[in-house]
Each structure stands twice: as C-alpha cells, then as structure tokens.
Amino acid sequence: MDTLVSGRQTSARPVPSHAPRGHGGRRSLRLWRTAGVAALWLTSLFVVALWVDGGGIQSTVQGGAPMLTTLGRITGLVAANLLLYQVLLMARVPLFEKAFGHDALTRGHRLTGFWSFWLMLAHIVLITFGYAGTAQTGFLAQLWQLVVDYPGMLLAAAGTLLLLGVVGLSIRRARRKMRYESWHMLHLYAYLGVGLALPHQLWTGADFLASPPATWYWWTLWAVAAGCALVYRVIVPLVRSARHSLRVAEVVPDGSDGVTVRLTGRNLHRLRVQAGQFFVWRFLDGPGWSRGNPFSISARPGADGLSLTARVVGDGTDRLGRLRPGTRVLIEGPYGHLVGTHRQGTKLLMLGAGAGVAPLVSLLQEQPYAPGAATLVTRDSRPEAALLSEAVAELVRERGVRHVPLDGPRTSVSSPWLPRLYEQWQGTQLIAHLAPDLAQYDVYLCGPVPWMDAVRADLDRLGVAPSRIHSEAFAI
C-alpha cells in the first residue's frame, strides 16, 4: 500500500506540530447543544402540560367520544409544535445551527416532518370521530361540517393537502426521480402548508385559547418561527451579500468533469468563514438564479477571495461552467461543523469521495500539523476525474501530506467504499495501515452518504471515538 502514497516527505516544509487549540470550540459546541436541547424539551413539556391542565388525563380515562377528542387534542398540539420546530430547524437559526450542525439539522428536519405529518393526520381522524360520537353523526358528515363551518378550517384543509404533496415527494423513491433543483423548489411549499394549517388552531383551538399562558406561547412560537425564517433565510443573506459584494473572478476547468469558481469581494476577512464550511450560492446570471446550491469552499479562506469546486452532474452545477467574470453572487452562510476547531488529536486522516475532497483540501491548507502527520485519501471512479489535483500536489510538496488515491469502479465486498482494484483489502486493514497510531488522529469525512456510512462502519469497528469523526453531507 505504500506505493499508493504520492509525494516525497523529505521535501516538505516544516510546520508546527503542536496540538490544535480546539478545547474552546468543543466547550462552545457543548454549550450551544445543551441550550438547543433544553429549548426543544422545555417547550415540548409545556405543550404536554397544557393538555394535562385542560383535563386530558381525565378525558382519556373516561373513554368513548371524550377519549377520542382529547387524544385528537394532544396529537394536534404535538403536531403543531413539531411543524413549527420543523420550520425553525431549517431556518438557519444560530442557536440550532451551532448546536447541531447541518447534518443533524437535516435529519431532525426530516424526522420531525414525518412525525408532525402523521400526528396531524391522527389529529384530524381522532377529532372528527370524537366530535361525531358526541353529535351522534357520521364521520364524513362531521368532517364536512368541521371544514365548512369552523373558522380557518378551509385554510387548514388547503395546508394539509400541500403538506401531503410535500411528504409524498420526500419519500426516497420519489426524490430519486426528481432533479434536486425541482425538489427543492417544490419543498418550499411546505412553508405555505404550515402557514395555512396552523391559524385555525390559533383562532378556535381550546388548548390554544384556554389560558393567557397558552395563548401567549402559541402566538409567540408562531411569530418566532415565521420571523426566523424571514430573518435568517432572507434578510441576513441579502444584507451579508450586499456587504461583501461577491463577484465571480474566474472559472477554470478542474478534472475531466469539474469546475472551480474563484470569487472576490469586499471585507471578506469579516465573513468569519472557516475552512471546511460551505455556503448556499446563488449566481445572478439569468433565469434560475433563485435556486441555491450548497458548495464547500475549496481553498483556505482569505481576505483576497473564496473558491468553490464542484463536479458537473446536473443543472445546478452545469451552469457554473458558463459563469462570466463579474457575475454577482448571493450567499447564505457560512454553515457546517466540518471545521478544525473540533479537533482533539495532533494528526489528521481525511477521506473524501468526488467533490467531497473540496472542504478537506481547505482544511489541510489551514490546519497545523507536522510533515507526514496528515493523510488524504481520495476516491474517484477515474484518475482523470480527480478534483483539485494541483492543490493536492502542492500540499504533498509543501506541507508533507500523504496522498492515497483510490481510483476505479466500485466493489461489493465487505468494505464497499474501496474500489474493485483493492477488494482484497478490508477497509479496517487499510485504515489501520495508513494510521497505525489511530488514537492520535481526527478523521474527517466528506462524500456521498452511502460511501461515508461505509467508512464510518469500519471506523466504528476500529473503535474510533465518535467525537473524533467529523463529517458533512449535502444529500436531500
């Protein structure tokens, strides 16, 4: 395997090998995470307390129609709370962004989305059966009366249909048949669905109007969710983009099917971006500019400019190659936890597949390590498809990085992240060979989710602590 390592260690320029100063970053992360979890739990417990205070337990014990109605109340309360938190989780609120990071927020958004949807359906069914039992009428007749006669219910019905469509399109089988840009645009209708579905509870829900604290809580949470989405997804990105005035400086081909875009702007040292982070980019070059795409910065950020590197795989990336110098750019971010402040060890093992090499290169350019103490493993289907080859070669030459390219078609052996050419190796064997003193390493992963899952499984088998594994994924 040593023959796979590129570069000559003897020509490397010495770099300080002291341990990274990541203790403050980890302490700050724990504080943010504690605050985020506390906010979620306290508000959820408050919602349950509202139900209990409204006689929920007594009605449940009573059975019959009262039981169905009160179960409809609690499912509605929890669904409303989760719907609003679903908006908050993806509104890029600093509290949640710093506490959990992009990957965890995406998983949480998906989980709360499905749970809120099914609880909302349960709320509709249980409430309708409960009211029908009390009025001694049929289910469909009661449902029609609720929709037509109760304030806000027509809006709620429209919102429910929108949410049903979004959930249907979010099923993996449906997503795979859609372009990311189309799915993302349709997914925004979830905001409209939430906005239409919740007002009826604010106007007519007994648990929303039963007491001043309940009324205050729900109106506040609704206003905070709407305000955060507006502020952090619209106003802050527009202000930040105007302040830094990013423009395309040049576009250069990278690998056989990739492209690197270099950008300049004003006061970029105040952007507070770290190597390994990403932005959501919108290029004002014509129709389709409103569709944002997440790309990591692919070079050490500096006052002189930023760079992004992507593989051309669809409409969102294909347009990168046609950008002209001077094109204005809107940004959201910086986002992401794939940063050096979370390091614990003195050595680095970086594993990137395809465009996932971009944030790893920027980290290797920024972070301190001794020659030979950082290893970069890259995975491409073909050698000519490798991105950032010149930057990697410079890291090998100037910083003493060990580069291990794993090129070739996929394999189906027990370590599917390895190419077929090396299928005689177990993934655990390769990692142990490259990092025999693994306890001194932090491992950074970036690439397709299945590929990262396979790498992580081998790292788990080797007993690598989860706190030393840092990853980022941009999957839907």
PDB file of N, CA, C and O in Angstrom, residues 382-453:
ATOM      1  N   ARG A 382     -12.445   7.459 -11.839  1.00  0.00           N
ATOM      2  CA  ARG A 382     -11.367   7.502 -12.828  1.00  0.00           C
ATOM      3  C   ARG A 382     -10.304   8.487 -12.367  1.00  0.00           C
ATOM      4  O   ARG A 382     -10.640   9.536 -11.808  1.00  0.00           O
ATOM      5  N   PRO A 383      -9.025   8.220 -12.581  1.00  0.00           N
ATOM      6  CA  PRO A 383      -7.978   9.146 -12.134  1.00  0.00           C
ATOM      7  C   PRO A 383      -8.141  10.541 -12.720  1.00  0.00           C
ATOM      8  O   PRO A 383      -7.911  11.541 -12.036  1.00  0.00           O
ATOM      9  N   GLU A 384      -8.557  10.620 -13.993  1.00  0.00           N
ATOM     10  CA  GLU A 384      -8.676  11.928 -14.635  1.00  0.00           C
ATOM     11  C   GLU A 384      -9.830  12.751 -14.096  1.00  0.00           C
ATOM     12  O   GLU A 384      -9.937  13.958 -14.356  1.00  0.00           O
ATOM     13  N   ALA A 385     -10.749  12.113 -13.349  1.00  0.00           N
ATOM     14  CA  ALA A 385     -11.888  12.837 -12.777  1.00  0.00           C
ATOM     15  C   ALA A 385     -11.546  13.523 -11.463  1.00  0.00           C
ATOM     16  O   ALA A 385     -12.360  14.292 -10.944  1.00  0.00           O
ATOM     17  N   ALA A 386     -10.359  13.279 -10.918  1.00  0.00           N
ATOM     18  CA  ALA A 386      -9.991  13.837  -9.614  1.00  0.00           C
ATOM     19  C   ALA A 386     -10.020  15.356  -9.645  1.00  0.00           C
ATOM     20  O   ALA A 386      -9.541  15.992 -10.595  1.00  0.00           O
ATOM     21  N   LEU A 387     -10.590  15.947  -8.606  1.00  0.00           N
ATOM     22  CA  LEU A 387     -10.667  17.399  -8.481  1.00  0.00           C
ATOM     23  C   LEU A 387      -9.506  17.927  -7.633  1.00  0.00           C
ATOM     24  O   LEU A 387      -8.964  17.221  -6.791  1.00  0.00           O
ATOM     25  N   LEU A 388      -9.144  19.179  -7.888  1.00  0.00           N
ATOM     26  CA  LEU A 388      -8.140  19.892  -7.104  1.00  0.00           C
ATOM     27  C   LEU A 388      -6.793  19.177  -7.077  1.00  0.00           C
ATOM     28  O   LEU A 388      -6.078  19.186  -6.073  1.00  0.00           O
ATOM     29  N   SER A 389      -6.421  18.567  -8.185  1.00  0.00           N
ATOM     30  CA  SER A 389      -5.169  17.807  -8.243  1.00  0.00           C
ATOM     31  C   SER A 389      -3.957  18.691  -7.974  1.00  0.00           C
ATOM     32  O   SER A 389      -3.003  18.284  -7.285  1.00  0.00           O
ATOM     33  N   GLU A 390      -3.960  19.916  -8.514  1.00  0.00           N
ATOM     34  CA  GLU A 390      -2.825  20.811  -8.301  1.00  0.00           C
ATOM     35  C   GLU A 390      -2.711  21.223  -6.838  1.00  0.00           C
ATOM     36  O   GLU A 390      -1.609  21.286  -6.281  1.00  0.00           O
ATOM     37  N   ALA A 391      -3.863  21.511  -6.201  1.00  0.00           N
ATOM     38  CA  ALA A 391      -3.830  21.889  -4.790  1.00  0.00           C
ATOM     39  C   ALA A 391      -3.352  20.730  -3.924  1.00  0.00           C
ATOM     40  O   ALA A 391      -2.592  20.925  -2.962  1.00  0.00           O
ATOM     41  N   VAL A 392      -3.776  19.505  -4.262  1.00  0.00           N
ATOM     42  CA  VAL A 392      -3.333  18.331  -3.510  1.00  0.00           C
ATOM     43  C   VAL A 392      -1.833  18.126  -3.692  1.00  0.00           C
ATOM     44  O   VAL A 392      -1.108  17.848  -2.721  1.00  0.00           O
ATOM     45  N   ALA A 393      -1.341  18.277  -4.926  1.00  0.00           N
ATOM     46  CA  ALA A 393       0.092  18.123  -5.182  1.00  0.00           C
ATOM     47  C   ALA A 393       0.903  19.153  -4.407  1.00  0.00           C
ATOM     48  O   ALA A 393       1.994  18.855  -3.891  1.00  0.00           O
ATOM     49  N   GLU A 394       0.386  20.367  -4.293  1.00  0.00           N
ATOM     50  CA  GLU A 394       1.089  21.402  -3.526  1.00  0.00           C
ATOM     51  C   GLU A 394       1.124  21.055  -2.037  1.00  0.00           C
ATOM     52  O   GLU A 394       2.135  21.274  -1.358  1.00  0.00           O
ATOM     53  N   LEU A 395       0.023  20.491  -1.522  1.00  0.00           N
ATOM     54  CA  LEU A 395       0.014  20.062  -0.125  1.00  0.00           C
ATOM     55  C   LEU A 395       1.032  18.952   0.114  1.00  0.00           C
ATOM     56  O   LEU A 395       1.704  18.917   1.151  1.00  0.00           O
ATOM     57  N   VAL A 396       1.150  18.053  -0.827  1.00  0.00           N
ATOM     58  CA  VAL A 396       2.134  16.968  -0.707  1.00  0.00           C
ATOM     59  C   VAL A 396       3.543  17.546  -0.711  1.00  0.00           C
ATOM     60  O   VAL A 396       4.401  17.180   0.114  1.00  0.00           O
ATOM     61  N   ARG A 397       3.748  18.506  -1.613  1.00  0.00           N
ATOM     62  CA  ARG A 397       5.091  19.069  -1.782  1.00  0.00           C
ATOM     63  C   ARG A 397       5.475  20.033  -0.658  1.00  0.00           C
ATOM     64  O   ARG A 397       6.587  19.988  -0.137  1.00  0.00           O
ATOM     65  N   GLU A 398       4.549  20.891  -0.270  1.00  0.00           N
ATOM     66  CA  GLU A 398       4.881  21.959   0.663  1.00  0.00           C
ATOM     67  C   GLU A 398       4.578  21.618   2.123  1.00  0.00           C
ATOM     68  O   GLU A 398       5.237  22.133   3.027  1.00  0.00           O
ATOM     69  N   ARG A 399       3.574  20.775   2.371  1.00  0.00           N
ATOM     70  CA  ARG A 399       3.171  20.504   3.754  1.00  0.00           C
ATOM     71  C   ARG A 399       3.443  19.061   4.180  1.00  0.00           C
ATOM     72  O   ARG A 399       3.175  18.706   5.323  1.00  0.00           O
ATOM     73  N   GLY A 400       3.898  18.219   3.285  1.00  0.00           N
ATOM     74  CA  GLY A 400       4.204  16.848   3.660  1.00  0.00           C
ATOM     75  C   GLY A 400       2.986  15.965   3.850  1.00  0.00           C
ATOM     76  O   GLY A 400       3.020  14.982   4.598  1.00  0.00           O
ATOM     77  N   VAL A 401       1.875  16.308   3.175  1.00  0.00           N
ATOM     78  CA  VAL A 401       0.674  15.482   3.238  1.00  0.00           C
ATOM     79  C   VAL A 401       0.895  14.177   2.488  1.00  0.00           C
ATOM     80  O   VAL A 401       1.489  14.158   1.399  1.00  0.00           O
ATOM     81  N   ARG A 402       0.435  13.082   3.033  1.00  0.00           N
ATOM     82  CA  ARG A 402       0.449  11.797   2.321  1.00  0.00           C
ATOM     83  C   ARG A 402      -0.862  11.669   1.556  1.00  0.00           C
ATOM     84  O   ARG A 402      -1.948  11.765   2.131  1.00  0.00           O
ATOM     85  N   HIS A 403      -0.764  11.455   0.266  1.00  0.00           N
ATOM     86  CA  HIS A 403      -1.957  11.352  -0.576  1.00  0.00           C
ATOM     87  C   HIS A 403      -2.119   9.920  -1.059  1.00  0.00           C
ATOM     88  O   HIS A 403      -1.212   9.336  -1.664  1.00  0.00           O
ATOM     89  N   VAL A 404      -3.280   9.337  -0.802  1.00  0.00           N
ATOM     90  CA  VAL A 404      -3.584   7.966  -1.218  1.00  0.00           C
ATOM     91  C   VAL A 404      -4.799   8.003  -2.137  1.00  0.00           C
ATOM     92  O   VAL A 404      -5.933   8.122  -1.672  1.00  0.00           O
ATOM     93  N   PRO A 405      -4.603   7.952  -3.447  1.00  0.00           N
ATOM     94  CA  PRO A 405      -5.752   7.944  -4.367  1.00  0.00           C
ATOM     95  C   PRO A 405      -6.315   6.535  -4.523  1.00  0.00           C
ATOM     96  O   PRO A 405      -5.582   5.589  -4.819  1.00  0.00           O
ATOM     97  N   LEU A 406      -7.605   6.380  -4.323  1.00  0.00           N
ATOM     98  CA  LEU A 406      -8.295   5.102  -4.505  1.00  0.00           C
ATOM     99  C   LEU A 406      -9.221   5.251  -5.711  1.00  0.00           C
ATOM    100  O   LEU A 406     -10.374   5.651  -5.582  1.00  0.00           O
ATOM    101  N   ASP A 407      -8.689   4.968  -6.881  1.00  0.00           N
ATOM    102  CA  ASP A 407      -9.438   5.168  -8.114  1.00  0.00           C
ATOM    103  C   ASP A 407      -9.915   3.836  -8.686  1.00  0.00           C
ATOM    104  O   ASP A 407      -9.284   2.792  -8.476  1.00  0.00           O
ATOM    105  N   GLY A 408     -11.019   3.902  -9.402  1.00  0.00           N
ATOM    106  CA  GLY A 408     -11.534   2.711 -10.054  1.00  0.00           C
ATOM    107  C   GLY A 408     -12.997   2.490  -9.764  1.00  0.00           C
ATOM    108  O   GLY A 408     -13.600   3.172  -8.918  1.00  0.00           O
ATOM    109  N   PRO A 409     -13.623   1.542 -10.454  1.00  0.00           N
ATOM    110  CA  PRO A 409     -15.051   1.257 -10.254  1.00  0.00           C
ATOM    111  C   PRO A 409     -15.314   0.694  -8.867  1.00  0.00           C
ATOM    112  O   PRO A 409     -14.409   0.221  -8.176  1.00  0.00           O
ATOM    113  N   ARG A 410     -16.584   0.723  -8.481  1.00  0.00           N
ATOM    114  CA  ARG A 410     -16.986   0.284  -7.154  1.00  0.00           C
ATOM    115  C   ARG A 410     -16.810  -1.220  -6.986  1.00  0.00           C
ATOM    116  O   ARG A 410     -16.772  -1.976  -7.943  1.00  0.00           O
ATOM    117  N   THR A 411     -16.741  -1.609  -5.703  1.00  0.00           N
ATOM    118  CA  THR A 411     -16.701  -3.018  -5.368  1.00  0.00           C
ATOM    119  C   THR A 411     -17.878  -3.345  -4.452  1.00  0.00           C
ATOM    120  O   THR A 411     -18.503  -2.461  -3.896  1.00  0.00           O
ATOM    121  N   SER A 412     -18.191  -4.605  -4.310  1.00  0.00           N
ATOM    122  CA  SER A 412     -19.331  -5.009  -3.480  1.00  0.00           C
ATOM    123  C   SER A 412     -18.897  -5.889  -2.313  1.00  0.00           C
ATOM    124  O   SER A 412     -19.684  -6.645  -1.783  1.00  0.00           O
ATOM    125  N   VAL A 413     -17.631  -5.793  -1.916  1.00  0.00           N
ATOM    126  CA  VAL A 413     -17.138  -6.611  -0.813  1.00  0.00           C
ATOM    127  C   VAL A 413     -17.552  -5.992   0.502  1.00  0.00           C
ATOM    128  O   VAL A 413     -18.314  -5.032   0.556  1.00  0.00           O
ATOM    129  N   SER A 414     -17.022  -6.523   1.592  1.00  0.00           N
ATOM    130  CA  SER A 414     -17.452  -6.081   2.917  1.00  0.00           C
ATOM    131  C   SER A 414     -17.121  -4.621   3.204  1.00  0.00           C
ATOM    132  O   SER A 414     -17.686  -4.030   4.120  1.00  0.00           O
ATOM    133  N   SER A 415     -16.188  -4.035   2.461  1.00  0.00           N
ATOM    134  CA  SER A 415     -15.864  -2.609   2.613  1.00  0.00           C
ATOM    135  C   SER A 415     -16.167  -1.911   1.293  1.00  0.00           C
ATOM    136  O   SER A 415     -15.271  -1.675   0.468  1.00  0.00           O
ATOM    137  N   PRO A 416     -17.419  -1.569   1.030  1.00  0.00           N
ATOM    138  CA  PRO A 416     -17.814  -1.055  -0.283  1.00  0.00           C
ATOM    139  C   PRO A 416     -17.280   0.332  -0.615  1.00  0.00           C
ATOM    140  O   PRO A 416     -17.470   0.793  -1.731  1.00  0.00           O
ATOM    141  N   TRP A 417     -16.615   0.984   0.328  1.00  0.00           N
ATOM    142  CA  TRP A 417     -16.044   2.294  -0.007  1.00  0.00           C
ATOM    143  C   TRP A 417     -14.708   2.165  -0.731  1.00  0.00           C
ATOM    144  O   TRP A 417     -14.180   3.162  -1.229  1.00  0.00           O
ATOM    145  N   LEU A 418     -14.176   0.949  -0.820  1.00  0.00           N
ATOM    146  CA  LEU A 418     -12.934   0.714  -1.552  1.00  0.00           C
ATOM    147  C   LEU A 418     -13.227   0.379  -3.014  1.00  0.00           C
ATOM    148  O   LEU A 418     -14.249  -0.241  -3.321  1.00  0.00           O
ATOM    149  N   PRO A 419     -12.345   0.747  -3.934  1.00  0.00           N
ATOM    150  CA  PRO A 419     -12.548   0.379  -5.343  1.00  0.00           C
ATOM    151  C   PRO A 419     -12.234  -1.093  -5.574  1.00  0.00           C
ATOM    152  O   PRO A 419     -11.592  -1.760  -4.748  1.00  0.00           O
ATOM    153  N   ARG A 420     -12.672  -1.589  -6.718  1.00  0.00           N
ATOM    154  CA  ARG A 420     -12.527  -3.008  -7.033  1.00  0.00           C
ATOM    155  C   ARG A 420     -11.068  -3.438  -7.093  1.00  0.00           C
ATOM    156  O   ARG A 420     -10.713  -4.568  -6.776  1.00  0.00           O
ATOM    157  N   LEU A 421     -10.201  -2.504  -7.481  1.00  0.00           N
ATOM    158  CA  LEU A 421      -8.789  -2.831  -7.602  1.00  0.00           C
ATOM    159  C   LEU A 421      -8.187  -3.261  -6.267  1.00  0.00           C
ATOM    160  O   LEU A 421      -7.222  -4.021  -6.224  1.00  0.00           O
ATOM    161  N   TYR A 422      -8.770  -2.801  -5.162  1.00  0.00           N
ATOM    162  CA  TYR A 422      -8.239  -3.108  -3.831  1.00  0.00           C
ATOM    163  C   TYR A 422      -9.214  -3.948  -3.017  1.00  0.00           C
ATOM    164  O   TYR A 422      -9.231  -3.886  -1.784  1.00  0.00           O
ATOM    165  N   GLU A 423     -10.015  -4.763  -3.694  1.00  0.00           N
ATOM    166  CA  GLU A 423     -11.028  -5.522  -2.982  1.00  0.00           C
ATOM    167  C   GLU A 423     -10.435  -6.620  -2.105  1.00  0.00           C
ATOM    168  O   GLU A 423     -11.135  -7.183  -1.261  1.00  0.00           O
ATOM    169  N   GLN A 424      -9.152  -6.909  -2.273  1.00  0.00           N
ATOM    170  CA  GLN A 424      -8.530  -7.893  -1.388  1.00  0.00           C
ATOM    171  C   GLN A 424      -8.273  -7.308  -0.008  1.00  0.00           C
ATOM    172  O   GLN A 424      -8.003  -8.041   0.945  1.00  0.00           O
ATOM    173  N   TRP A 425      -8.360  -5.986   0.105  1.00  0.00           N
ATOM    174  CA  TRP A 425      -8.172  -5.321   1.384  1.00  0.00           C
ATOM    175  C   TRP A 425      -9.509  -5.207   2.113  1.00  0.00           C
ATOM    176  O   TRP A 425     -10.546  -4.998   1.513  1.00  0.00           O
ATOM    177  N   GLN A 426      -9.464  -5.316   3.420  1.00  0.00           N
ATOM    178  CA  GLN A 426     -10.578  -4.900   4.261  1.00  0.00           C
ATOM    179  C   GLN A 426     -10.401  -3.414   4.571  1.00  0.00           C
ATOM    180  O   GLN A 426      -9.278  -2.939   4.724  1.00  0.00           O
ATOM    181  N   GLY A 427     -11.513  -2.695   4.676  1.00  0.00           N
ATOM    182  CA  GLY A 427     -11.409  -1.281   4.979  1.00  0.00           C
ATOM    183  C   GLY A 427     -10.704  -1.011   6.289  1.00  0.00           C
ATOM    184  O   GLY A 427      -9.926  -0.057   6.413  1.00  0.00           O
ATOM    185  N   THR A 428     -10.964  -1.863   7.285  1.00  0.00           N
ATOM    186  CA  THR A 428     -10.287  -1.699   8.575  1.00  0.00           C
ATOM    187  C   THR A 428      -8.774  -1.881   8.440  1.00  0.00           C
ATOM    188  O   THR A 428      -7.996  -1.192   9.097  1.00  0.00           O
ATOM    189  N   GLN A 429      -8.355  -2.810   7.569  1.00  0.00           N
ATOM    190  CA  GLN A 429      -6.923  -3.040   7.357  1.00  0.00           C
ATOM    191  C   GLN A 429      -6.273  -1.808   6.732  1.00  0.00           C
ATOM    192  O   GLN A 429      -5.171  -1.402   7.127  1.00  0.00           O
ATOM    193  N   LEU A 430      -6.948  -1.217   5.749  1.00  0.00           N
ATOM    194  CA  LEU A 430      -6.386  -0.052   5.082  1.00  0.00           C
ATOM    195  C   LEU A 430      -6.246   1.117   6.053  1.00  0.00           C
ATOM    196  O   LEU A 430      -5.215   1.779   6.114  1.00  0.00           O
ATOM    197  N   ILE A 431      -7.285   1.359   6.837  1.00  0.00           N
ATOM    198  CA  ILE A 431      -7.233   2.467   7.791  1.00  0.00           C
ATOM    199  C   ILE A 431      -6.129   2.235   8.819  1.00  0.00           C
ATOM    200  O   ILE A 431      -5.355   3.150   9.144  1.00  0.00           O
ATOM    201  N   ALA A 432      -6.045   1.019   9.337  1.00  0.00           N
ATOM    202  CA  ALA A 432      -5.007   0.706  10.320  1.00  0.00           C
ATOM    203  C   ALA A 432      -3.615   0.822   9.707  1.00  0.00           C
ATOM    204  O   ALA A 432      -2.655   1.204  10.397  1.00  0.00           O
ATOM    205  N   HIS A 433      -3.480   0.524   8.409  1.00  0.00           N
ATOM    206  CA  HIS A 433      -2.189   0.649   7.729  1.00  0.00           C
ATOM    207  C   HIS A 433      -1.801   2.115   7.575  1.00  0.00           C
ATOM    208  O   HIS A 433      -0.641   2.484   7.790  1.00  0.00           O
ATOM    209  N   LEU A 434      -2.762   2.937   7.206  1.00  0.00           N
ATOM    210  CA  LEU A 434      -2.478   4.352   6.980  1.00  0.00           C
ATOM    211  C   LEU A 434      -2.304   5.112   8.291  1.00  0.00           C
ATOM    212  O   LEU A 434      -1.588   6.114   8.339  1.00  0.00           O
ATOM    213  N   ALA A 435      -2.986   4.671   9.334  1.00  0.00           N
ATOM    214  CA  ALA A 435      -2.931   5.369  10.624  1.00  0.00           C
ATOM    215  C   ALA A 435      -2.752   4.349  11.737  1.00  0.00           C
ATOM    216  O   ALA A 435      -3.684   4.060  12.501  1.00  0.00           O
ATOM    217  N   PRO A 436      -1.560   3.759  11.860  1.00  0.00           N
ATOM    218  CA  PRO A 436      -1.362   2.715  12.875  1.00  0.00           C
ATOM    219  C   PRO A 436      -1.545   3.239  14.306  1.00  0.00           C
ATOM    220  O   PRO A 436      -1.949   2.492  15.185  1.00  0.00           O
ATOM    221  N   ASP A 437      -1.252   4.532  14.519  1.00  0.00           N
ATOM    222  CA  ASP A 437      -1.479   5.153  15.828  1.00  0.00           C
ATOM    223  C   ASP A 437      -2.783   5.947  15.767  1.00  0.00           C
ATOM    224  O   ASP A 437      -2.820   7.155  15.992  1.00  0.00           O
ATOM    225  N   LEU A 438      -3.882   5.243  15.487  1.00  0.00           N
ATOM    226  CA  LEU A 438      -5.165   5.872  15.188  1.00  0.00           C
ATOM    227  C   LEU A 438      -5.683   6.727  16.336  1.00  0.00           C
ATOM    228  O   LEU A 438      -6.444   7.680  16.115  1.00  0.00           O
ATOM    229  N   ALA A 439      -5.284   6.446  17.558  1.00  0.00           N
ATOM    230  CA  ALA A 439      -5.768   7.207  18.702  1.00  0.00           C
ATOM    231  C   ALA A 439      -5.313   8.663  18.664  1.00  0.00           C
ATOM    232  O   ALA A 439      -5.883   9.512  19.359  1.00  0.00           O
ATOM    233  N   GLN A 440      -4.290   8.971  17.857  1.00  0.00           N
ATOM    234  CA  GLN A 440      -3.797  10.341  17.773  1.00  0.00           C
ATOM    235  C   GLN A 440      -4.463  11.135  16.644  1.00  0.00           C
ATOM    236  O   GLN A 440      -4.162  12.308  16.462  1.00  0.00           O
ATOM    237  N   TYR A 441      -5.383  10.495  15.916  1.00  0.00           N
ATOM    238  CA  TYR A 441      -5.956  11.109  14.720  1.00  0.00           C
ATOM    239  C   TYR A 441      -7.356  11.646  14.956  1.00  0.00           C
ATOM    240  O   TYR A 441      -8.129  11.107  15.748  1.00  0.00           O
ATOM    241  N   ASP A 442      -7.671  12.706  14.227  1.00  0.00           N
ATOM    242  CA  ASP A 442      -9.050  13.097  13.963  1.00  0.00           C
ATOM    243  C   ASP A 442      -9.346  12.699  12.527  1.00  0.00           C
ATOM    244  O   ASP A 442      -8.501  12.898  11.625  1.00  0.00           O
ATOM    245  N   VAL A 443     -10.535  12.138  12.299  1.00  0.00           N
ATOM    246  CA  VAL A 443     -10.913  11.656  10.969  1.00  0.00           C
ATOM    247  C   VAL A 443     -11.993  12.576  10.405  1.00  0.00           C
ATOM    248  O   VAL A 443     -13.007  12.835  11.049  1.00  0.00           O
ATOM    249  N   TYR A 444     -11.754  13.073   9.201  1.00  0.00           N
ATOM    250  CA  TYR A 444     -12.712  13.942   8.509  1.00  0.00           C
ATOM    251  C   TYR A 444     -13.229  13.222   7.273  1.00  0.00           C
ATOM    252  O   TYR A 444     -12.433  12.697   6.468  1.00  0.00           O
ATOM    253  N   LEU A 445     -14.574  13.196   7.121  1.00  0.00           N
ATOM    254  CA  LEU A 445     -15.218  12.501   6.007  1.00  0.00           C
ATOM    255  C   LEU A 445     -16.076  13.479   5.219  1.00  0.00           C
ATOM    256  O   LEU A 445     -16.791  14.293   5.798  1.00  0.00           O
ATOM    257  N   CYS A 446     -16.047  13.356   3.909  1.00  0.00           N
ATOM    258  CA  CYS A 446     -16.975  14.124   3.076  1.00  0.00           C
ATOM    259  C   CYS A 446     -17.153  13.397   1.747  1.00  0.00           C
ATOM    260  O   CYS A 446     -16.172  13.029   1.086  1.00  0.00           O
ATOM    261  N   GLY A 447     -18.411  13.193   1.373  1.00  0.00           N
ATOM    262  CA  GLY A 447     -18.718  12.491   0.139  1.00  0.00           C
ATOM    263  C   GLY A 447     -20.157  12.029   0.145  1.00  0.00           C
ATOM    264  O   GLY A 447     -20.943  12.419   1.015  1.00  0.00           O
ATOM    265  N   PRO A 448     -20.535  11.177  -0.791  1.00  0.00           N
ATOM    266  CA  PRO A 448     -21.902  10.637  -0.787  1.00  0.00           C
ATOM    267  C   PRO A 448     -22.211   9.916   0.516  1.00  0.00           C
ATOM    268  O   PRO A 448     -21.338   9.270   1.105  1.00  0.00           O
ATOM    269  N   VAL A 449     -23.455  10.020   0.958  1.00  0.00           N
ATOM    270  CA  VAL A 449     -23.839   9.461   2.257  1.00  0.00           C
ATOM    271  C   VAL A 449     -23.571   7.959   2.357  1.00  0.00           C
ATOM    272  O   VAL A 449     -23.001   7.505   3.361  1.00  0.00           O
ATOM    273  N   PRO A 450     -23.949   7.117   1.368  1.00  0.00           N
ATOM    274  CA  PRO A 450     -23.661   5.682   1.499  1.00  0.00           C
ATOM    275  C   PRO A 450     -22.169   5.398   1.635  1.00  0.00           C
ATOM    276  O   PRO A 450     -21.765   4.492   2.380  1.00  0.00           O
ATOM    277  N   TRP A 451     -21.358   6.147   0.907  1.00  0.00           N
ATOM    278  CA  TRP A 451     -19.908   5.963   0.978  1.00  0.00           C
ATOM    279  C   TRP A 451     -19.403   6.314   2.378  1.00  0.00           C
ATOM    280  O   TRP A 451     -18.620   5.573   2.985  1.00  0.00           O
ATOM    281  N   MET A 452     -19.862   7.441   2.914  1.00  0.00           N
ATOM    282  CA  MET A 452     -19.434   7.832   4.261  1.00  0.00           C
ATOM    283  C   MET A 452     -19.930   6.848   5.306  1.00  0.00           C
ATOM    284  O   MET A 452     -19.217   6.569   6.282  1.00  0.00           O
ATOM    285  N   ASP A 453     -21.126   6.327   5.131  1.00  0.00           N
ATOM    286  CA  ASP A 453     -21.643   5.338   6.083  1.00  0.00           C
ATOM    287  C   ASP A 453     -20.762   4.099   6.117  1.00  0.00           C
ATOM    288  O   ASP A 453     -20.518   3.519   7.187  1.00  0.00           O
TER     289      ASP A 453
END
